[in-house]
Amino acid sequence: MSWKALPFFLIGSLCLSACQWFSPAQKDSKIVAKVGDYYLYQEQIQQLLPQGYTLEDSLRIVTPYVNNWALKKLLFLKAEKNIPNHKKEEFEQLVSQYRTDLYTQYYLDLLTQQVDTLIKKKEKEEFYQNNKAIFRLSEDLVQLRYIQLSSKDLTTKLSNAFRNYTPKDRHYVDSLSPIFTSSFLNDSIWIRASQVRDKVPSLASKLNKASIQQLIEQRDSTSVYLLKINKYLDNTDYAPEEYAAPTLRQIILNKRKNNYINNLEKEIINNAIEKKQLELYE
């Protein structure tokens, strides 16, 4: 049989027998396909089919699967015959190493679930202060508020309230939110300056340290913008601890896990030596 004819042969065969693969009469016949010493069993492909499947379903889903399985096995057999022995040995070592790595990593992941994930505030603060260099910013951060609205809706009262932003002013500004084209008023959290530049390009040139605590009024052809920057940090600064909190937590947890694994590995080696499971020769 030619290589090109293979898929068509399989498809034709499947078309004739697909409706019988999972019929009660064929329940004891588990083999669906065979290539050399490799077998594909009914149980392996049964899960591919939905409940209440039809003949069309089996042809549409199972036929490509069986063809693909057969082709891979045939290619593998061809490769086994034609690949040099030194390459086979190299591949077998890789397969063996991958199997070992897969098992051991999964086992270690299970064990590290025992590591305490509770991190006290003091521990986070101390780690942050002792390792501040790793938290130097690579992008600008800002605490700000801004509103965008039609110029006809801007009043002196709104401008003053936005500048002062006392609790009473906040309530007043919030009450006018339906007339804002866009806004961001949570000025106590850190956000990336690039986010603001992307969302409101008209304010991009004003996002810098020189604008801190100034009331910025910017206009374009359709809108007026009010901007107040409380704090601004650039790449000469360090990420605030509250902003770095998720990264800080992950670093501490990873450090705990690494310490746990290192101690565990030493314990495994020592126990194996004591029990004569491991012998070292000079």
CSV table of C-alpha atoms in Angstrom, one decimal, residues 8-206:
chain,number,residue,atom,x,y,z
A,8,PHE,CA,-8.1,7.1,2.0
A,9,PHE,CA,-7.9,3.4,2.8
A,10,LEU,CA,-8.6,4.0,6.5
A,11,ILE,CA,-11.4,6.4,5.8
A,12,GLY,CA,-13.0,3.9,3.5
A,13,SER,CA,-12.7,1.1,6.0
A,14,LEU,CA,-14.1,3.2,8.8
A,15,CYS,CA,-17.0,4.3,6.7
A,16,LEU,CA,-17.9,0.6,6.3
A,17,SER,CA,-17.5,-0.3,9.9
A,18,ALA,CA,-18.0,2.8,12.0
A,19,CYS,CA,-21.6,2.0,12.8
A,20,GLN,CA,-20.5,-1.4,14.2
A,21,TRP,CA,-17.6,-0.2,16.4
A,22,PHE,CA,-19.7,0.4,19.5
A,23,SER,CA,-22.7,-1.8,18.7
A,24,PRO,CA,-23.7,-4.4,21.3
A,25,ALA,CA,-22.8,-7.2,18.9
A,26,GLN,CA,-19.2,-6.0,18.9
A,27,LYS,CA,-18.9,-5.5,22.6
A,28,ASP,CA,-16.3,-8.2,23.0
A,29,SER,CA,-14.2,-7.0,20.1
A,30,LYS,CA,-12.1,-4.3,21.7
A,31,ILE,CA,-9.5,-3.7,19.0
A,32,VAL,CA,-10.2,-0.9,16.6
A,33,ALA,CA,-6.9,-0.7,14.7
A,34,LYS,CA,-3.5,-2.3,14.6
A,35,VAL,CA,-0.1,-1.1,13.4
A,36,GLY,CA,2.7,-3.6,13.9
A,37,ASP,CA,2.6,-4.5,17.6
A,38,TYR,CA,0.6,-1.4,18.5
A,39,TYR,CA,-3.1,-1.7,19.1
A,40,LEU,CA,-5.8,1.0,19.4
A,41,TYR,CA,-8.7,-0.2,21.6
A,42,GLN,CA,-12.3,0.8,21.6
A,43,GLU,CA,-12.0,2.1,25.2
A,44,GLN,CA,-9.4,4.6,24.0
A,45,ILE,CA,-11.7,6.3,21.6
A,46,GLN,CA,-15.1,5.7,23.2
A,47,GLN,CA,-14.7,8.9,25.2
A,48,LEU,CA,-14.4,11.0,22.0
A,49,LEU,CA,-18.0,10.5,21.1
A,50,PRO,CA,-20.9,12.5,22.7
A,51,GLN,CA,-23.9,10.8,24.3
A,52,GLY,CA,-26.4,9.7,21.8
A,53,TYR,CA,-23.9,9.9,18.9
A,54,THR,CA,-25.0,9.1,15.4
A,55,LEU,CA,-23.2,7.4,12.5
A,56,GLU,CA,-22.3,10.8,11.2
A,57,ASP,CA,-20.8,11.7,14.6
A,58,SER,CA,-18.6,8.6,14.6
A,59,LEU,CA,-17.4,9.2,11.1
A,60,ARG,CA,-16.7,12.9,11.7
A,61,ILE,CA,-14.9,12.5,15.0
A,62,VAL,CA,-13.4,9.0,15.1
A,63,THR,CA,-12.2,8.6,11.6
A,64,PRO,CA,-9.7,11.5,11.7
A,65,TYR,CA,-8.5,10.3,15.1
A,66,VAL,CA,-7.9,6.8,14.0
A,67,ASN,CA,-6.2,8.0,10.8
A,68,ASN,CA,-3.9,10.3,12.9
A,69,TRP,CA,-3.1,7.5,15.3
A,70,ALA,CA,-2.2,5.1,12.5
A,71,LEU,CA,-0.1,7.6,10.7
A,72,LYS,CA,1.9,8.5,13.8
A,73,LYS,CA,2.6,4.8,14.6
A,74,LEU,CA,3.6,4.1,11.0
A,75,LEU,CA,5.9,7.1,11.0
A,76,PHE,CA,7.4,6.0,14.3
A,77,LEU,CA,8.1,2.5,13.0
A,78,LYS,CA,9.8,4.0,9.9
A,79,ALA,CA,11.8,6.3,12.1
A,80,GLU,CA,12.9,3.4,14.3
A,81,LYS,CA,14.3,1.6,11.3
A,82,ASN,CA,16.1,4.6,9.8
A,83,ILE,CA,17.4,6.7,12.7
A,84,PRO,CA,21.0,5.9,13.7
A,85,ASN,CA,21.6,4.0,16.9
A,86,HIS,CA,23.5,6.9,18.6
A,87,LYS,CA,20.5,9.1,18.0
A,88,LYS,CA,18.1,6.5,19.4
A,89,GLU,CA,20.2,6.3,22.6
A,90,GLU,CA,20.2,10.1,22.8
A,91,PHE,CA,16.4,10.2,22.5
A,92,GLU,CA,15.9,7.4,25.0
A,93,GLN,CA,18.0,9.3,27.5
A,94,LEU,CA,15.9,12.4,26.9
A,95,VAL,CA,12.7,10.4,27.4
A,96,SER,CA,14.0,8.8,30.6
A,97,GLN,CA,15.1,12.2,31.9
A,98,TYR,CA,11.7,13.8,31.0
A,99,ARG,CA,9.9,10.9,32.8
A,100,THR,CA,12.0,11.3,35.9
A,101,ASP,CA,11.5,15.1,35.9
A,102,LEU,CA,7.8,14.8,35.4
A,103,TYR,CA,7.3,12.4,38.3
A,104,THR,CA,9.7,14.2,40.7
A,105,GLN,CA,8.3,17.6,40.0
A,106,TYR,CA,4.7,16.5,40.5
A,107,TYR,CA,5.7,14.8,43.8
A,108,LEU,CA,7.5,17.9,45.0
A,109,ASP,CA,4.6,20.1,44.1
A,110,LEU,CA,2.4,17.8,46.2
A,111,LEU,CA,4.8,18.1,49.1
A,112,THR,CA,5.1,21.9,48.9
A,113,GLN,CA,1.4,22.2,49.5
A,114,GLN,CA,2.3,21.7,53.1
A,115,VAL,CA,4.3,25.0,53.2
A,116,ASP,CA,2.6,27.6,55.3
A,117,THR,CA,1.1,30.3,53.1
A,118,LEU,CA,0.3,32.8,55.9
A,119,ILE,CA,2.6,35.8,55.6
A,120,LYS,CA,2.6,38.3,58.5
A,121,LYS,CA,2.7,42.0,57.8
A,122,LYS,CA,6.0,42.4,59.6
A,123,GLU,CA,7.7,39.7,57.5
A,124,LYS,CA,6.5,41.4,54.3
A,125,GLU,CA,7.7,44.8,55.5
A,126,GLU,CA,11.1,43.5,56.5
A,127,PHE,CA,11.6,41.6,53.2
A,128,TYR,CA,10.6,44.7,51.2
A,129,GLN,CA,13.0,47.0,53.1
A,130,ASN,CA,15.9,44.4,52.9
A,131,ASN,CA,15.4,43.8,49.2
A,132,LYS,CA,14.2,47.1,48.0
A,133,ALA,CA,16.5,47.1,45.0
A,134,ILE,CA,14.5,44.4,43.2
A,135,PHE,CA,11.4,46.6,43.4
A,136,ARG,CA,12.8,49.4,41.3
A,137,LEU,CA,10.2,50.5,38.8
A,138,SER,CA,10.4,49.7,35.2
A,139,GLU,CA,7.3,51.7,34.3
A,140,ASP,CA,5.8,54.9,35.7
A,141,LEU,CA,3.0,54.7,38.3
A,142,VAL,CA,0.6,57.4,39.2
A,143,GLN,CA,-2.2,58.3,41.7
A,144,LEU,CA,-4.6,60.6,40.1
A,145,ARG,CA,-8.2,61.6,39.3
A,146,TYR,CA,-9.6,63.0,36.1
A,147,ILE,CA,-12.9,63.7,34.4
A,148,GLN,CA,-13.8,64.3,30.8
A,149,LEU,CA,-16.9,66.2,29.9
A,150,SER,CA,-18.4,68.6,27.4
A,151,SER,CA,-17.0,72.2,27.9
A,152,LYS,CA,-20.6,73.5,28.2
A,153,ASP,CA,-21.0,71.4,31.4
A,154,LEU,CA,-17.9,72.7,33.2
A,155,THR,CA,-18.7,75.2,35.9
A,156,THR,CA,-16.6,77.0,38.5
A,157,LYS,CA,-18.3,75.1,41.3
A,158,LEU,CA,-17.3,71.8,39.7
A,159,SER,CA,-13.8,72.9,39.0
A,160,ASN,CA,-13.3,74.0,42.6
A,161,ALA,CA,-14.8,70.8,44.0
A,162,PHE,CA,-12.6,68.7,41.8
A,163,ARG,CA,-9.5,70.7,43.0
A,164,ASN,CA,-10.2,70.6,46.7
A,165,TYR,CA,-11.9,67.2,46.8
A,166,THR,CA,-13.1,67.2,50.4
A,167,PRO,CA,-15.7,64.6,51.4
A,168,LYS,CA,-18.4,67.0,50.5
A,169,ASP,CA,-16.8,67.9,47.2
A,170,ARG,CA,-16.4,64.2,46.4
A,171,HIS,CA,-20.1,63.7,46.9
A,172,TYR,CA,-20.8,66.6,44.6
A,173,VAL,CA,-18.5,65.4,41.9
A,174,ASP,CA,-19.9,61.9,42.1
A,175,SER,CA,-23.4,63.2,41.7
A,176,LEU,CA,-22.4,64.7,38.3
A,177,SER,CA,-21.0,61.4,37.0
A,178,PRO,CA,-23.8,61.0,34.4
A,179,ILE,CA,-22.6,64.0,32.4
A,180,PHE,CA,-18.9,62.8,32.3
A,181,THR,CA,-17.7,61.2,29.1
A,182,SER,CA,-15.2,59.3,31.1
A,183,SER,CA,-13.6,59.6,34.5
A,184,PHE,CA,-11.4,58.0,37.1
A,185,LEU,CA,-11.8,59.2,40.7
A,186,ASN,CA,-10.1,56.6,42.9
A,187,ASP,CA,-7.0,58.7,43.5
A,188,SER,CA,-5.7,56.6,46.4
A,189,ILE,CA,-4.6,53.6,44.3
A,190,TRP,CA,-1.6,53.2,42.1
A,191,ILE,CA,-2.1,52.6,38.4
A,192,ARG,CA,0.3,52.5,35.4
A,193,ALA,CA,0.7,55.8,33.7
A,194,SER,CA,0.7,54.0,30.4
A,195,GLN,CA,-2.9,52.9,31.0
A,196,VAL,CA,-4.0,56.5,31.3
A,197,ARG,CA,-2.0,57.6,28.3
A,198,ASP,CA,-3.7,54.9,26.2
A,199,LYS,CA,-7.2,55.6,27.5
A,200,VAL,CA,-6.9,59.4,27.5
A,201,PRO,CA,-4.3,60.5,24.9
A,202,SER,CA,-5.2,64.2,25.5
A,203,LEU,CA,-3.7,64.0,28.9
A,204,ALA,CA,-0.5,62.1,28.0
A,205,SER,CA,1.8,65.2,27.9
A,206,LYS,CA,0.6,66.2,31.5
